[in-house]
Short mmCIF file of C-alpha atoms (C1' of nucleotides) in Angstrom, two decimals:
data_model
loop_
_atom_site.label_atom_id
_atom_site.label_comp_id
_atom_site.label_asym_id
_atom_site.label_seq_id
_atom_site.Cartn_x
_atom_site.Cartn_y
_atom_site.Cartn_z
CA MET A 1156 0.87 92.77 0.62
CA ASP A 1157 -2.82 91.82 0.49
CA ALA A 1158 -4.93 89.98 -2.12
CA GLY A 1159 -6.43 93.15 -3.30
CA SER A 1160 -3.43 95.11 -4.06
CA ARG A 1161 -1.79 92.30 -5.58
CA ARG A 1162 -4.64 91.99 -8.12
CA GLU A 1163 -4.47 95.60 -8.78
CA PHE A 1164 -0.55 95.29 -9.51
CA GLU A 1165 -1.25 92.35 -11.94
CA ARG A 1166 -3.65 94.45 -13.78
CA ARG A 1167 -1.27 97.19 -14.33
CA LYS A 1168 1.63 95.07 -14.97
CA GLN A 1169 0.84 94.22 -18.66
CA ALA A 1170 3.92 94.63 -20.80
CA SER A 1171 4.33 98.41 -21.82
CA THR A 1172 4.00 99.57 -25.29
CA GLY A 1173 7.71 100.19 -25.33
CA GLN A 1174 8.44 96.33 -24.44
CA LEU A 1175 6.25 95.09 -27.11
CA LEU A 1176 8.00 97.60 -29.65
CA LEU A 1177 11.44 96.38 -28.70
CA ARG A 1178 10.56 92.57 -28.92
CA ALA A 1179 8.87 92.86 -32.22
CA ALA A 1180 11.66 94.89 -33.46
CA ARG A 1181 14.08 92.21 -32.40
CA LEU A 1182 12.17 89.42 -33.83
CA LEU A 1183 11.33 90.96 -37.22
CA ASN A 1184 15.03 92.18 -37.65
CA GLU A 1185 16.36 88.81 -36.81
CA ARG A 1186 14.02 86.96 -39.17
CA ALA A 1187 14.98 89.44 -42.10
CA VAL A 1188 18.63 89.15 -41.55
CA GLY A 1189 18.50 85.37 -41.17
CA ARG A 1190 17.00 85.31 -44.89
CA VAL A 1191 19.36 87.56 -46.40
CA ARG A 1192 22.15 85.47 -45.06
CA ASP A 1193 20.56 82.27 -46.14
CA GLU A 1194 20.41 83.84 -49.56
CA GLY A 1195 24.13 84.25 -49.79
CA GLN A 1196 25.08 87.31 -47.51
CA PRO A 1197 26.51 85.54 -44.78
CA ASP A 1198 28.40 88.48 -43.02
CA LEU A 1199 25.45 90.95 -43.24
CA ARG A 1200 24.17 91.86 -39.67
CA PRO A 1201 21.25 94.01 -38.94
CA VAL A 1202 22.93 97.47 -38.72
CA HIS A 1203 24.17 97.02 -42.39
CA LEU A 1204 20.66 96.43 -43.55
CA ALA A 1205 19.55 99.32 -41.56
CA LEU A 1206 21.89 101.82 -43.04
CA MET A 1207 21.05 100.96 -46.75
CA PRO A 1208 17.78 102.50 -47.22
CA HIS A 1209 19.34 105.77 -46.08
CA LEU A 1210 21.87 105.77 -48.74
CA ASP A 1211 21.10 108.18 -51.83
CA MET A 1212 22.08 107.17 -55.36
CA GLU A 1213 24.15 110.13 -55.69
CA GLY A 1214 26.19 109.36 -52.29
CA THR A 1215 25.36 110.72 -48.84
CA ARG A 1216 27.57 111.96 -46.21
CA ALA A 1217 28.09 110.33 -42.90
CA THR A 1218 26.62 113.07 -40.97
CA VAL A 1219 23.49 112.99 -43.08
CA LEU A 1220 23.31 109.40 -42.48
CA ALA A 1221 23.84 109.93 -38.76
CA ALA A 1222 20.96 112.31 -38.59
CA ARG A 1223 18.72 109.94 -40.65
CA MET A 1224 19.48 107.10 -38.28
CA GLY A 1225 19.28 108.85 -35.21
CA ILE A 1226 22.71 107.66 -34.08
CA THR A 1227 26.40 109.41 -33.83
CA LYS A 1228 28.50 109.77 -37.01
CA GLN A 1229 31.10 107.70 -35.40
CA GLY A 1230 28.60 104.89 -35.36
CA VAL A 1231 27.71 105.44 -39.22
CA SER A 1232 31.60 105.31 -39.53
CA GLN A 1233 31.77 102.02 -38.26
CA ILE A 1234 29.16 100.38 -40.31
CA VAL A 1235 30.24 102.10 -43.52
CA ALA A 1236 33.63 100.53 -42.79
CA ASP A 1237 32.15 97.11 -42.61
CA LEU A 1238 30.07 97.86 -45.87
CA GLU A 1239 33.03 99.06 -47.47
CA GLN A 1240 34.94 95.91 -46.76
CA MET A 1241 32.29 93.75 -48.03
CA GLY A 1242 32.61 95.70 -51.20
CA ILE A 1243 29.02 97.06 -50.93
CA VAL A 1244 29.78 100.74 -50.70
CA GLU A 1245 32.63 103.14 -51.42
CA ARG A 1246 33.93 106.23 -49.97
CA ARG A 1247 34.30 109.13 -52.49
CA PRO A 1248 35.77 112.52 -51.65
CA ASP A 1249 33.05 115.28 -52.03
CA PRO A 1250 33.87 117.43 -54.92
CA GLY A 1251 32.28 120.44 -53.23
CA ASP A 1252 33.88 120.04 -49.91
CA GLY A 1253 37.38 118.77 -49.01
CA ARG A 1254 36.58 117.64 -45.48
CA ALA A 1255 33.55 115.60 -46.55
CA ARG A 1256 33.28 111.98 -48.14
CA LEU A 1257 30.37 110.75 -50.09
CA VAL A 1258 29.23 107.17 -49.11
CA CYS A 1259 27.87 105.49 -52.26
CA PHE A 1260 26.71 102.08 -53.48
CA THR A 1261 29.06 100.08 -55.38
CA ARG A 1262 27.67 98.15 -58.58
CA ARG A 1263 27.65 95.06 -56.43
CA GLY A 1264 25.90 97.12 -53.63
CA GLU A 1265 23.17 98.09 -55.84
CA ALA A 1266 22.56 94.51 -56.73
CA SER A 1267 22.63 93.67 -52.79
CA LEU A 1268 20.33 96.32 -51.80
CA LEU A 1269 17.72 95.21 -54.52
CA HIS A 1270 18.00 91.93 -53.25
CA GLY A 1271 17.53 92.92 -49.50
CA LEU A 1272 14.53 95.09 -50.42
CA GLY A 1273 12.92 92.18 -52.00
CA VAL A 1274 13.46 89.87 -49.15
CA LEU A 1275 12.11 92.75 -46.78
CA GLU A 1276 9.04 92.90 -49.05
CA ARG A 1277 8.27 89.44 -49.36
CA LEU A 1278 8.80 88.94 -45.34
CA GLU A 1279 6.37 91.71 -44.58
CA SER A 1280 3.69 90.62 -46.94
CA GLU A 1281 3.87 86.96 -45.66
CA LEU A 1282 3.26 88.55 -42.09
CA ALA A 1283 0.44 90.64 -43.23
CA VAL A 1284 -1.35 87.29 -44.21
CA GLY A 1285 -1.34 86.47 -40.43
CA VAL A 1286 -1.76 89.82 -39.07
CA GLY A 1287 -4.11 91.20 -41.58
CA GLU A 1288 -3.62 93.75 -44.19
CA THR A 1289 -5.50 96.38 -42.47
CA ARG A 1290 -3.99 95.94 -39.13
CA MET A 1291 -0.54 95.89 -40.69
CA GLN A 1292 -1.19 99.14 -42.30
CA ARG A 1293 -2.54 100.77 -39.42
CA LEU A 1294 0.55 99.51 -37.26
CA ARG A 1295 2.58 101.18 -39.69
CA GLN A 1296 0.63 104.55 -39.62
CA GLY A 1297 0.61 104.43 -35.76
CA LEU A 1298 4.55 103.84 -35.77
CA VAL A 1299 5.14 106.68 -37.88
CA ALA A 1300 2.66 109.04 -35.91
CA LEU A 1301 4.44 107.75 -32.68
CA LEU A 1302 7.90 108.46 -34.02
CA VAL A 1303 6.79 112.02 -34.92
CA GLU A 1304 5.89 112.58 -31.33
CA LEU A 1305 8.98 110.72 -29.93
CA GLU A 1306 11.33 113.00 -32.03
CA LYS A 1307 10.11 116.04 -30.69
CA PRO A 1308 12.67 117.19 -28.48
CA ALA A 1309 11.95 116.78 -24.62
CA MET B 373 22.23 103.09 -63.40
CA ASP B 374 19.38 105.07 -65.54
CA ALA B 375 16.96 107.60 -64.39
CA GLY B 376 14.15 105.00 -64.41
CA SER B 377 15.53 102.44 -62.35
CA ARG B 378 16.52 105.14 -60.04
CA ARG B 379 12.99 106.24 -59.28
CA GLU B 380 11.92 102.73 -58.91
CA PHE B 381 14.70 102.27 -56.27
CA GLU B 382 13.79 105.23 -54.30
CA ARG B 383 10.27 104.20 -54.24
CA ARG B 384 10.96 101.10 -52.66
CA LYS B 385 13.58 102.22 -50.30
CA GLN B 386 11.44 103.64 -47.50
CA ALA B 387 12.50 102.36 -44.00
CA SER B 388 11.16 98.94 -43.38
CA THR B 389 8.56 98.13 -40.53
CA GLY B 390 11.55 96.63 -38.66
CA GLN B 391 13.46 99.85 -38.73
CA LEU B 392 10.40 101.89 -37.74
CA LEU B 393 9.92 99.48 -34.86
CA LEU B 394 13.31 99.64 -33.60
CA ARG B 395 13.46 103.43 -33.73
CA ALA B 396 10.37 103.78 -32.02
CA ALA B 397 11.31 101.26 -29.25
CA ARG B 398 14.67 102.95 -28.52
CA LEU B 399 13.26 106.13 -28.18
CA LEU B 400 10.36 105.17 -26.07
CA ASN B 401 12.36 103.25 -23.77
CA GLU B 402 15.07 105.92 -23.42
CA ARG B 403 12.75 108.32 -22.56
CA ALA B 404 10.79 106.20 -19.94
CA VAL B 405 14.23 105.29 -18.34
CA GLY B 406 15.27 108.98 -18.25
CA ARG B 407 12.13 109.62 -16.24
CA VAL B 408 12.47 106.94 -13.70
CA ARG B 409 16.22 108.06 -13.38
CA ASP B 410 15.10 111.57 -12.81
CA GLU B 411 12.78 110.72 -10.18
CA GLY B 412 15.20 108.96 -7.93
CA GLN B 413 16.62 105.76 -9.34
CA PRO B 414 19.74 106.66 -11.09
CA ASP B 415 21.37 103.30 -11.58
CA LEU B 416 18.11 102.06 -13.36
CA ARG B 417 18.71 100.72 -17.06
CA PRO B 418 16.33 99.69 -19.67
CA VAL B 419 16.70 96.00 -19.07
CA HIS B 420 15.93 96.28 -15.40
CA LEU B 421 12.63 97.94 -16.32
CA ALA B 422 12.16 95.57 -18.79
CA LEU B 423 12.34 92.41 -16.38
CA MET B 424 10.00 93.80 -13.72
CA PRO B 425 6.73 93.34 -15.38
CA HIS B 426 7.60 89.40 -15.76
CA LEU B 427 8.05 88.99 -12.14
CA ASP B 428 4.90 87.49 -10.24
CA MET B 429 4.44 88.30 -6.91
CA GLU B 430 4.85 84.84 -5.53
CA GLY B 431 8.28 84.85 -7.07
CA THR B 432 9.51 83.46 -10.64
CA ARG B 433 12.25 81.19 -11.87
CA ALA B 434 15.05 82.48 -14.04
CA THR B 435 14.08 80.09 -16.79
CA VAL B 436 10.49 81.25 -16.74
CA LEU B 437 11.68 84.82 -16.99
CA ALA B 438 13.90 84.01 -19.86
CA ALA B 439 11.05 82.33 -21.73
CA ARG B 440 8.87 85.35 -21.08
CA MET B 441 11.61 87.93 -21.96
CA GLY B 442 12.72 85.82 -25.29
CA ILE B 443 16.40 85.82 -23.90
CA THR B 444 18.71 83.26 -22.26
CA LYS B 445 18.64 82.10 -18.76
CA GLN B 446 22.22 83.72 -18.37
CA GLY B 447 20.82 86.96 -19.55
CA VAL B 448 18.21 86.86 -16.85
CA SER B 449 20.82 85.86 -14.28
CA GLN B 450 22.87 89.01 -15.16
CA ILE B 451 19.84 91.43 -14.87
CA VAL B 452 18.64 89.86 -11.74
CA ALA B 453 22.09 90.20 -10.26
CA ASP B 454 21.87 93.98 -10.80
CA LEU B 455 18.44 94.15 -9.56
CA GLU B 456 19.34 92.23 -6.24
CA GLN B 457 22.36 94.61 -5.62
CA MET B 458 20.17 97.49 -5.93
CA GLY B 459 17.82 95.98 -3.28
CA ILE B 460 14.71 95.45 -5.79
CA VAL B 461 14.50 91.65 -5.90
CA GLU B 462 16.00 88.70 -3.97
CA ARG B 463 16.55 85.15 -4.85
CA ARG B 464 14.70 82.67 -2.48
CA PRO B 465 15.32 78.93 -2.64
CA ASP B 466 12.28 77.18 -4.31
CA PRO B 467 10.75 74.71 -1.58
CA GLY B 468 9.74 72.31 -4.11
CA ASP B 469 12.92 71.95 -6.00
CA GLY B 470 16.38 72.07 -4.85
CA ARG B 471 17.97 73.18 -8.12
CA ALA B 472 15.65 76.17 -8.55
CA ARG B 473 15.53 79.64 -7.00
CA LEU B 474 12.69 82.05 -6.80
CA VAL B 475 13.10 85.54 -8.05
CA CYS B 476 10.75 87.95 -6.05
CA PHE B 477 10.55 91.59 -5.31
CA THR B 478 11.57 92.89 -2.07
CA ARG B 479 9.45 95.46 -0.11
CA ARG B 480 11.46 98.35 -1.57
CA GLY B 481 11.31 96.58 -4.95
CA GLU B 482 7.43 96.52 -4.75
CA ALA B 483 7.40 100.27 -4.37
CA SER B 484 9.98 100.71 -6.95
CA LEU B 485 7.65 98.94 -9.56
CA LEU B 486 4.68 100.63 -8.60
CA HIS B 487 6.43 104.08 -9.40
CA GLY B 488 7.97 102.82 -12.68
CA LEU B 489 4.36 101.75 -13.74
CA GLY B 490 3.18 105.00 -12.88
CA VAL B 491 5.82 106.91 -14.96
CA LEU B 492 5.11 104.48 -17.92
CA GLU B 493 1.39 105.19 -17.61
CA ARG B 494 1.78 108.84 -17.40
CA LEU B 495 4.19 108.83 -20.45
CA GLU B 496 2.06 106.71 -22.81
CA SER B 497 -0.83 108.97 -22.06
CA GLU B 498 1.05 111.90 -22.87
CA LEU B 499 2.21 110.51 -25.94
CA ALA B 500 -1.27 109.32 -26.82
CA VAL B 501 -2.42 113.02 -27.08
CA GLY B 502 -0.20 113.69 -30.09
CA VAL B 503 -0.82 110.29 -31.85
CA GLY B 504 -4.45 110.03 -30.85
CA GLU B 505 -6.25 107.53 -28.54
CA THR B 506 -7.60 105.32 -31.42
CA ARG B 507 -4.30 105.22 -33.38
CA MET B 508 -2.29 104.54 -30.22
CA GLN B 509 -4.93 101.86 -29.45
CA ARG B 510 -4.71 100.28 -32.95
CA LEU B 511 -0.77 100.46 -32.70
CA ARG B 512 -0.99 98.22 -29.49
CA GLN B 513 -3.06 95.78 -31.18
CA GLY B 514 -1.36 95.63 -34.49
CA LEU B 515 1.68 95.03 -32.12
CA VAL B 516 0.21 92.27 -30.15
CA ALA B 517 -1.01 90.67 -33.58
CA LEU B 518 2.48 90.86 -35.08
CA LEU B 519 4.22 89.40 -31.99
CA VAL B 520 1.75 86.34 -32.31
CA GLU B 521 3.02 85.68 -35.96
CA LEU B 522 6.50 86.45 -35.18
CA GLU B 523 6.66 83.94 -32.37
CA LYS B 524 5.40 81.04 -34.47
CA PRO B 525 8.55 79.06 -35.04
CA ALA B 526 10.05 79.50 -38.40
"C1'" DC C 392 43.43 137.76 -45.90
"C1'" DC C 393 44.12 135.58 -41.62
"C1'" DC C 394 43.01 133.64 -37.97
"C1'" DA C 395 39.06 131.86 -34.58
"C1'" DG C 396 35.63 129.17 -34.49
"C1'" DT C 397 32.84 125.69 -36.71
"C1'" DT C 398 32.21 121.34 -39.36
"C1'" DA C 399 33.37 116.49 -41.33
"C1'" DG C 400 35.63 112.61 -40.34
"C1'" DT C 401 38.63 109.05 -37.97
"C1'" DA C 402 40.46 106.57 -34.15
"C1'" DA C 403 40.39 104.43 -29.56
"C1'" DA C 404 38.22 102.97 -25.71
"C1'" DG C 405 34.10 102.27 -22.87
"C1'" DT C 406 29.22 100.55 -22.35
"C1'" DC C 407 24.97 97.98 -22.53
"C1'" DA C 408 22.43 94.17 -23.59
"C1'" DC C 409 22.88 90.48 -24.47
"C1'" DT C 410 24.95 85.08 -26.54
"C1'" DT C 411 27.99 81.01 -26.41
"C1'" DG C 412 30.51 77.60 -24.11
"C1'" DA C 413 31.86 75.35 -20.17
"C1'" DC C 414 30.58 73.91 -15.78
"C1'" DT C 415 27.97 72.59 -11.06
"C1'" DA C 416 24.05 70.93 -8.48
"C1'" DT C 417 19.73 68.74 -8.34
"C1'" DA C 418 15.97 65.93 -10.07
"C1'" DT C 419 13.83 62.26 -12.99
"C1'" DC C 420 13.20 58.27 -15.47
"C1'" DA C 421 14.42 53.42 -17.33
"C1'" DT D 1071 21.47 52.89 -9.82
"C1'" DG D 1072 23.30 54.99 -13.33
"C1'" DA D 1073 22.14 58.10 -17.87
"C1'" DT D 1074 20.14 61.87 -18.90
"C1'" DA D 1075 17.68 66.02 -18.25
"C1'" DT D 1076 17.07 70.55 -15.94
"C1'" DA D 1077 18.00 74.95 -13.17
"C1'" DG D 1078 21.45 77.80 -12.33
"C1'" DT D 1079 25.99 80.13 -12.34
"C1'" DC D 1080 30.77 82.03 -14.32
"C1'" DA D 1081 33.42 83.68 -17.78
"C1'" DA D 1082 34.39 85.35 -22.19
"C1'" DG D 1083 32.80 87.04 -26.57
"C1'" DT D 1084 29.75 89.84 -29.80
"C1'" DG D 1085 26.90 93.45 -31.81
"C1'" DA D 1086 25.67 98.06 -31.66
"C1'" DC D 1087 26.46 101.64 -30.34
"C1'" DT D 1088 28.44 106.05 -27.30
"C1'" DT D 1089 32.06 109.05 -25.18
"C1'" DT D 1090 36.39 111.46 -25.50
"C1'" DA D 1091 39.93 112.91 -28.04
"C1'" DC D 1092 41.95 114.13 -32.03
"C1'" DT D 1093 43.04 116.01 -37.41
"C1'" DA D 1094 41.88 118.24 -41.70
"C1'" DA D 1095 39.14 121.43 -44.26
"C1'" DC D 1096 35.89 125.33 -44.52
"C1'" DT D 1097 33.85 129.97 -43.23
"C1'" DG D 1098 32.87 134.46 -41.53
"C1'" DG D 1099 34.50 138.82 -39.04
"C1'" DG D 1100 38.06 142.29 -38.23
#
DNA sequence: CCCAGTTAGTAAAGTCACTTGACTATATCA
DNA sequence: TGATATAGTCAAGTGACTTTACTAACTGGG
C-alpha cells in the first residue's frame, strides 16, 4: 500500500459514532453502579438499575417492560428474579388477567430507587461541569433524536 | 405512597443518559454489523468491527490495542484470534522486542476494512438525514467531551 | 360454548463480549 | 546476575442477554 492511500485510510479510520456511544455508555454505567454499590447495595448490577426506571408505581407487566427496554421478555424475567431476591420488587397476580403478573416495587425497593436516582442525578451534574451544561443538554437531545431514527424498523 | 410523591417519582424517573447511550450504541452497532454481514462477511461480529479502527497500518501490539479499546489484553487476544482465522489480520513478531507481536492487516483485511468503513459512513449519513446534520455533529462533539471527562481517573 | 389460536410467563441452554487468575517467555534495571 | 516488570497466551468464569421449548390463561369465530 502506498503512502497516499495510507493517509486516506487513517483519515477515515477515526472511531465511528457507534464506538463512541458504546464506550461512553460503558464508562458511565460502570461509574454509576460503582457508586450505588459503595453506598450500600453491593449486589446491584447495571441491568438492575436499567430496569427500575421502567417500572410504574402501579406495577408493570414483564412484556411491557421488555418492550420499553428493547429486550426479550425472558431477559426481563431474569432481571426481575434477581430484583425479587434482593427484596426490591415483588410479583403480584394481575387482577384483570390470570396469565399476567404485575412487577412492582416493595417498600424497600422504593427507597432503593429513590437513592439510585439521587446518585444518577449527582453523577450527571458532576459530569456536566466538565462537559458544559449546554453541550450535555445537546448530547441528550441528539441521543433522543437518534434513538427515534434507530427505532424505526429497517 | 401518596399521590404527591408518586408524581415526583415519575418526573425524576426518565431514563438516564447512561441508558440512552447504551440503547443507541446497541441499535447502531447492530445495524452496522447487519449490513456488513449482508454484504458478504457473515462471520463478522460487533467486536471485530470495533477493533479494526484501532489497528495502525504498520501493525500494533495487543497491549496498545487494549489500552485504546479500554479492555484487557486477554480480550484483545481473543478478538485478534478470530480475525486471524478469518484471514483479516496476522500476527508478526516485533523486530524490536522478542516478547511482543505486531497485529496487522492482511491484504484481504485491508479490503475488508475499506468496505466496512464505507458501510459505516453510508449508515451514519443516512441517519443524519433523519436526525439533522447539526444535531448529529453536536452529538459527536458531546460524546467526545463526555469521554474525556469519563476517562479521567475516579 | 367450545376449541383453535393467540398471549403471558417460565425454564433451560446457548452465545457474545468480555474479565480474572494462572502461567511462560522475554526484557530491563540495580 | 538475579529480581522484577512487561508482552503475551490459556482456561475458566461472569454478565447480559437470546433462542428454543414449553405451560397456563385468555379470546374470538363457528
